[in-house]
Short mmCIF file of C-alpha atoms and ligand atoms in Angstrom, two decimals:
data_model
loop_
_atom_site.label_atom_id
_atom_site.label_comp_id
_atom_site.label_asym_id
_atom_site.label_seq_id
_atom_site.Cartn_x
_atom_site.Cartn_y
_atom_site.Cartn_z
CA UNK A 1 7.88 -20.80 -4.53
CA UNK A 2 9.97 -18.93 -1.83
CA UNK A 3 11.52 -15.09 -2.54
CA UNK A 4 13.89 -15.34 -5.73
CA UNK A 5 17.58 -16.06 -5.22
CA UNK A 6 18.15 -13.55 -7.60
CA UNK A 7 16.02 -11.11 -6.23
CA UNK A 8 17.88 -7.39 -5.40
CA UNK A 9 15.50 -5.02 -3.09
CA UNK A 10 17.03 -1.53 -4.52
CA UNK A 11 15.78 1.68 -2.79
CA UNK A 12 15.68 4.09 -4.88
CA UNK A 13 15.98 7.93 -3.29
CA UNK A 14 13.81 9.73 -5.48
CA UNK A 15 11.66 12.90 -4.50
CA UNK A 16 8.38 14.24 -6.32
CA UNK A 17 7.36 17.28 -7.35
CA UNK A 18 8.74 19.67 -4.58
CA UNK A 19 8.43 23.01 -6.76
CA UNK A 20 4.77 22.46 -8.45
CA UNK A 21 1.21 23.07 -7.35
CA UNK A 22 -0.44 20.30 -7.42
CA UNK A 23 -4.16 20.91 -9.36
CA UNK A 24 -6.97 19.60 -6.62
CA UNK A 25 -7.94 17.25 -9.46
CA UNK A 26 -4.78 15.70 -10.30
CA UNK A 27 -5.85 12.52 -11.93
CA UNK A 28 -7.21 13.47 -15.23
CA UNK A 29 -9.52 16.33 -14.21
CA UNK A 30 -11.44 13.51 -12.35
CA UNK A 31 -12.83 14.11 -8.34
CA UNK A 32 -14.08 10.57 -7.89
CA UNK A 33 -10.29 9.19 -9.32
CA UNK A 34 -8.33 11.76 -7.21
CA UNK A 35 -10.37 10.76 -4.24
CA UNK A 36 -9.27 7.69 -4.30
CA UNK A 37 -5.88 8.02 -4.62
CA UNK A 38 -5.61 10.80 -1.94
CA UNK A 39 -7.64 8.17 0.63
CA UNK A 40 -4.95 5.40 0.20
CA UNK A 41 -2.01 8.47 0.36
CA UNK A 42 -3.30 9.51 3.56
CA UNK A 43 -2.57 5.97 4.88
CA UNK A 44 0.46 5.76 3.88
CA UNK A 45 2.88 7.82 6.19
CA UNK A 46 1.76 6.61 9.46
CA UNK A 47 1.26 3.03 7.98
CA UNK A 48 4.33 2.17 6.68
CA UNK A 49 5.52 3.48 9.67
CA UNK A 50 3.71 1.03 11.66
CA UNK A 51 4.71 -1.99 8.95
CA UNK A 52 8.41 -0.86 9.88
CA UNK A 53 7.80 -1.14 13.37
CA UNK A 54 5.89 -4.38 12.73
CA UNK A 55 8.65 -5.65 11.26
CA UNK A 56 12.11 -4.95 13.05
CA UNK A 57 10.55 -6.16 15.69
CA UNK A 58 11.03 -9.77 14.72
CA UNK A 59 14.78 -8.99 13.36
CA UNK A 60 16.39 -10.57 15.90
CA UNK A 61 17.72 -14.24 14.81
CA UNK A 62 16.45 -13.52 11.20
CA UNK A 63 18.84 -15.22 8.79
CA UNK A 64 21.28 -13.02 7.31
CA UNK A 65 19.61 -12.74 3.95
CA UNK A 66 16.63 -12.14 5.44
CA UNK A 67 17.93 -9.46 7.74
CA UNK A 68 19.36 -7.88 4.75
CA UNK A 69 16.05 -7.68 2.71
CA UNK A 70 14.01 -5.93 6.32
CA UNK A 71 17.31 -3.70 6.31
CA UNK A 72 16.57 -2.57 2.38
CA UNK A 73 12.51 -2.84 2.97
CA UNK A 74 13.05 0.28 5.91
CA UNK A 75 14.96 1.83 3.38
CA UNK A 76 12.35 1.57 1.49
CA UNK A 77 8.97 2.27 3.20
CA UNK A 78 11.31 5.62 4.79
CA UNK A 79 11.18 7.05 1.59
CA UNK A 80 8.09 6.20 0.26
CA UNK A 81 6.47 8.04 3.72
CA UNK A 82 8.94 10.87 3.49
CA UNK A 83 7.05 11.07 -0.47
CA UNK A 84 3.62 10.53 0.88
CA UNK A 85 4.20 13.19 3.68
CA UNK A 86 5.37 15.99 0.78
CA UNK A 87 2.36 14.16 -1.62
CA UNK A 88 -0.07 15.08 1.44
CA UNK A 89 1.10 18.25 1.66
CA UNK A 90 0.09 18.99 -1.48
CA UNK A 91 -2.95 17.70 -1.56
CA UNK A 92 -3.66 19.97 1.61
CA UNK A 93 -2.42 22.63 -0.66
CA UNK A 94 -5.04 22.14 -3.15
CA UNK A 95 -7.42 22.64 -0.18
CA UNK A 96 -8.13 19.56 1.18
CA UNK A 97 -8.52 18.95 5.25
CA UNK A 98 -6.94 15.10 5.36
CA UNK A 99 -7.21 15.88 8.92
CA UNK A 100 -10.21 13.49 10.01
CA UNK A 101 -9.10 10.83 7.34
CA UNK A 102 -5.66 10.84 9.27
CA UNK A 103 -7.52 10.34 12.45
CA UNK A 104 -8.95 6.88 11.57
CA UNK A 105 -5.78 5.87 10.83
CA UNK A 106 -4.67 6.62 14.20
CA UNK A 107 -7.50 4.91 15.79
CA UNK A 108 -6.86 2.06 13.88
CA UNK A 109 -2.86 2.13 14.78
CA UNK A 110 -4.12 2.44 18.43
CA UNK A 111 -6.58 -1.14 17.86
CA UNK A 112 -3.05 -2.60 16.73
CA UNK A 113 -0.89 -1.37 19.77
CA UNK A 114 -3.44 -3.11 22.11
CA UNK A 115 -2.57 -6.37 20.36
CA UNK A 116 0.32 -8.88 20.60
CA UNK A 117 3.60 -7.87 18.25
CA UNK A 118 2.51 -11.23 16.61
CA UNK A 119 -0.96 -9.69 15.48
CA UNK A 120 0.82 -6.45 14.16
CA UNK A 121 3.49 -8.80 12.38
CA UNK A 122 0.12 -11.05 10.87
CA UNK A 123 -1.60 -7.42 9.81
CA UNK A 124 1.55 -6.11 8.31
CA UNK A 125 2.15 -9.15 6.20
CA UNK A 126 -1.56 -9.17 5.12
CA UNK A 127 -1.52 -5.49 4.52
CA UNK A 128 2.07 -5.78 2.41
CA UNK A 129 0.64 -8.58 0.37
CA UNK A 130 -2.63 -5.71 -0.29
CA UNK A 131 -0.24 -3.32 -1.12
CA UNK A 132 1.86 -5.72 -3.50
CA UNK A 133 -1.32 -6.54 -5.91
CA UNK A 134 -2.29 -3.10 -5.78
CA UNK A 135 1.15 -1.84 -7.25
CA UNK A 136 0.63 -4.81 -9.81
CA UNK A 137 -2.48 -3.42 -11.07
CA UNK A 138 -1.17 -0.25 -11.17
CA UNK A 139 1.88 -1.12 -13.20
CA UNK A 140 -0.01 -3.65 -15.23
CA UNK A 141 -2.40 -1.52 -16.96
CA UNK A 142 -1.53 2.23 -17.65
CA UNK A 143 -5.01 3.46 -17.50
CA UNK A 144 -5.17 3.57 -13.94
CA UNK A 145 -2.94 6.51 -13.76
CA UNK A 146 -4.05 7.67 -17.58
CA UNK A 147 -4.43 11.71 -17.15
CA UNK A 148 -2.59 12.07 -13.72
CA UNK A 149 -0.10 15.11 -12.67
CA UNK A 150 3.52 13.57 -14.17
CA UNK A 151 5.12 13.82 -11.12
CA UNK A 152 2.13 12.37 -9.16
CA UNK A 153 1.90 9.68 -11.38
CA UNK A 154 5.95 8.89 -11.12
CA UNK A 155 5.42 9.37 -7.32
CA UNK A 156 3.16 6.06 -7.50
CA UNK A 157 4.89 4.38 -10.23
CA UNK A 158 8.36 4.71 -8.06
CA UNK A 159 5.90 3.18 -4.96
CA UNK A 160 4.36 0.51 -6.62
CA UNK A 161 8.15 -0.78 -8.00
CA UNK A 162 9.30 -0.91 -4.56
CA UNK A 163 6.34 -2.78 -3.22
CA UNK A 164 6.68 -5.65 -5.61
CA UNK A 165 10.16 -5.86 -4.60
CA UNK A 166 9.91 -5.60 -1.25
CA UNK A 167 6.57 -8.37 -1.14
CA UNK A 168 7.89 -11.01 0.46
CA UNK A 169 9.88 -9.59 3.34
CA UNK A 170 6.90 -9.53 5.58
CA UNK A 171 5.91 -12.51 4.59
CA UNK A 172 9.23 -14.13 5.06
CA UNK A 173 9.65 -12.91 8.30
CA UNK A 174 6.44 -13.95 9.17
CA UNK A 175 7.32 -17.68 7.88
CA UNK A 176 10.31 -16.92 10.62
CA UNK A 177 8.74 -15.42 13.56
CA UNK A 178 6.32 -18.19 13.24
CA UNK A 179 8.13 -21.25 12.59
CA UNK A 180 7.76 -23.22 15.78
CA UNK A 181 3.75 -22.79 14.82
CA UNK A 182 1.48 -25.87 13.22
CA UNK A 183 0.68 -24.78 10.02
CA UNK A 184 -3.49 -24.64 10.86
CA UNK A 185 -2.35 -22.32 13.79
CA UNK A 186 -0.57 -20.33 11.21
CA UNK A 187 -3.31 -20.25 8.89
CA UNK A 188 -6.22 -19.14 11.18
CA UNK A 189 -4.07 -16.33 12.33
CA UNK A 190 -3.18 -14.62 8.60
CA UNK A 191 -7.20 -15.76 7.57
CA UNK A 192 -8.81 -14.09 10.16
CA UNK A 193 -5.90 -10.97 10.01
CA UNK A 194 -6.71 -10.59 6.29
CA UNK A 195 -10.86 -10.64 6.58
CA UNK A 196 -9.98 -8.27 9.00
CA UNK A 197 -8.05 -5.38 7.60
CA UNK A 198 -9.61 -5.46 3.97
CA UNK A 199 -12.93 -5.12 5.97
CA UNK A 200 -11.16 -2.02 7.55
CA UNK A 201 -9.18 -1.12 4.52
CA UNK A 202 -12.33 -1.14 2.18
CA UNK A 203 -14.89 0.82 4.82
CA UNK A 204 -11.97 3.41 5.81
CA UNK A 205 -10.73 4.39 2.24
CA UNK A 206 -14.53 4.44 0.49
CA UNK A 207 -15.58 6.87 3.88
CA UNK A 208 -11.90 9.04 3.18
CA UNK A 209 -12.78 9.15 -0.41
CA UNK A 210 -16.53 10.11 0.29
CA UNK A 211 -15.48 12.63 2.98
CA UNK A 212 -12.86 14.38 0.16
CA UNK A 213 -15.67 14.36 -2.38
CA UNK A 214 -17.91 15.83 0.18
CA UNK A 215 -15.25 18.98 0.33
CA UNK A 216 -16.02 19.45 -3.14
CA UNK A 217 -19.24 19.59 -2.49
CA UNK A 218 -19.87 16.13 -4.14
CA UNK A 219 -22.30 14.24 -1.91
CA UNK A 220 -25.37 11.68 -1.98
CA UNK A 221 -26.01 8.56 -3.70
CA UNK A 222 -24.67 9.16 -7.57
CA UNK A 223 -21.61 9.86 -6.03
CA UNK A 224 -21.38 6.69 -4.05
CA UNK A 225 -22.46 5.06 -7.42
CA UNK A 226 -19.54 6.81 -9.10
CA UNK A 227 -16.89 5.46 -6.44
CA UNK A 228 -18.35 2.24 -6.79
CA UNK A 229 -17.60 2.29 -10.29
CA UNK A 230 -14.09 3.32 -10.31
CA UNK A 231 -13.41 0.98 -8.10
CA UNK A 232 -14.95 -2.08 -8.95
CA UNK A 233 -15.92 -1.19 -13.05
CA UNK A 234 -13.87 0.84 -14.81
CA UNK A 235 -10.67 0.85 -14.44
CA UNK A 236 -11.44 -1.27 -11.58
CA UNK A 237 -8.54 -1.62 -9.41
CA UNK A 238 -10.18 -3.30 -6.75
CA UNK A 239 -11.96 -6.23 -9.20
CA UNK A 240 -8.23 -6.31 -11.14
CA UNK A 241 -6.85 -7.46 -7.56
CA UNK A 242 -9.20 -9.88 -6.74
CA UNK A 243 -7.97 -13.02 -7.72
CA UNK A 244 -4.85 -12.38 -6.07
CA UNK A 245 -6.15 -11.22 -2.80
CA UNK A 246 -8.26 -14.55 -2.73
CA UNK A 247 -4.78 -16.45 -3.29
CA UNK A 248 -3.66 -15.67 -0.34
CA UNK A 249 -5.92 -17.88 1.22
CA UNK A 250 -4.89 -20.94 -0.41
CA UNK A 251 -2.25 -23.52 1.05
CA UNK A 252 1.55 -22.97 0.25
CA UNK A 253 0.91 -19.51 -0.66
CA UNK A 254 3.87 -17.26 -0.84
CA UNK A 255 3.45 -13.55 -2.43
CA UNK A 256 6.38 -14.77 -5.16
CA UNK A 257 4.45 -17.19 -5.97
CA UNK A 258 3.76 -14.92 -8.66
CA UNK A 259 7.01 -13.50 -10.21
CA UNK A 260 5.83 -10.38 -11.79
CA UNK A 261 9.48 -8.98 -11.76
CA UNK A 262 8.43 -8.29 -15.45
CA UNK A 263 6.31 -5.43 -14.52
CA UNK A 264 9.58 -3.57 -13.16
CA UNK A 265 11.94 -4.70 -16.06
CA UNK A 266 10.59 -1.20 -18.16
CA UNK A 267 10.72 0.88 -14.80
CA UNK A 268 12.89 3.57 -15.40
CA UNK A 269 14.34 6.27 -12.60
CA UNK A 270 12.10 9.34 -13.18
CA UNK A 271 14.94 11.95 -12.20
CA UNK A 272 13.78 14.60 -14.46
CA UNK A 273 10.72 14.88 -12.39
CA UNK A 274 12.59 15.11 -9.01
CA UNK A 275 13.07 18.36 -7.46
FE1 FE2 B 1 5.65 1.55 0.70
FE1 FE2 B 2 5.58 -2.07 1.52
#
């Protein structure tokens, strides 16, 4: 399986919840839940920023359908940080400092600068595919966002859609940058990329989530336990993703190798919750 023929990457311009407080516990009255989502918001801006950069950089000599999908993917990781920016805002609002979460971010950004544009390329593409079965959890079972802020949960609804559309473009471009490459060459490179940033991913957001908790005066090892739980128990978006994140390990892997268009086939534009 390669990207679908068929497949349209449409950015959608949508803005969230300009005009409303948001409550500090915006996910059903739940610290340990809005923790968690905050911790992967932080990310976000400065990330997708980098998976832009990441990106473009291999443009040159791409196909022309495949310099038409990076042109739509910018589009579309623009606006989602533009909507993580105003999300972090108010989360800041609601009395949060995401100041020292943002600063492992930045130390991590500065780890990937040091490194060949290859290596940022191989993290991107590992990172995108992280993202992708993320958003498919998230769309796939409405409980994860069950109790959440409407516009917050649109806000991640609208990001999730986009990531499943935009999956493969890193990947593709990858296949591209990479072509002249044996394919155990290839392999070792995404492998050790992937063990790599979920390490990072997993320590970073479960010490941004603890650190937010710990503003609310939430500390010690029942809280941990709780984290643990919402995580991996119930609802469990990191067990849900599993399976897939293991897949990518596998030989002829391609992030459409699962075509979960279905999962945006009910997505409807939210513009009565814009602003
Ligand atoms: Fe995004
Ligand atoms: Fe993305």
């Amino acid at each position: 399986m390669t990207t679908p023929a068929d497949l349209v990457i449409h950015p959608r311009d949508e803005r969230f919840g300009r005009n409303d407080k948001l409550a500090r516990w915006w996910l059903a009255g739940d610290p340990v839940a809005t923790a968690f989502y905050n911790a992967l918001s932080v990310t976000f801006p400065k990330g997708e920023g980098f998976f832009i950069d990441s990106v473009r950089r291999f443009r040159d000599g791409a196909p022309p359908r495949l310099a038409g999908e990076i042109a739509a993917f910018t589009r579309q990781e623009v606006a989602h940080t533009r909507e993580h920016v105003a999300f972090n805002r108010r989360v800041t609002d609601a009395g949060y400092d995401i100041r020292p979460l943002e600063r492992r971010v930045d130390e991590r950004l500065a780890f990937a600068a040091s490194k060949p544009p290859i290596a940022s390329l191989a993290a991107t593409m590992a990172l995108e595919h992280f993202t992708a079965i993320l958003a498919h959890a998230l769309l796939a079972d409405p409980r994860h966002l069950a109790g959440a802020e409407p516009a917050a949960a649109a806000m991640w609804r609208w990001h999730a859609v986009e990531e499943i559309e935009h999956k493969g473009v890193a990947y593709d471009t990858w296949l591209h940058a990479t072509r002249g490459w044996t394919r155990i060459a290839r392999w070792t490179l995404k492998a050790r990329v992937m063990l790599l940033v979920t390490r990072n991913f997993l320590v970073d957001r479960s010490l941004g989530a603890a650190e937010l908790l710990r503003q609310d005066g939430l500390t010690g090892a029942r809280i941990w336990a709780r984290l643990a739980w919402f995580a991996l128990g119930k609802p469990g978006m990191m067990r849900c993703v599993l399976g897939a994140w293991a897949a990518f390990f596998l030989p002829g892997f391609h992030p459409w190798n699962e075509d979960d268009r279905a999962l945006l086939a009910n997505y409807s534009e939210p513009a009565a919750l814009t602003a």
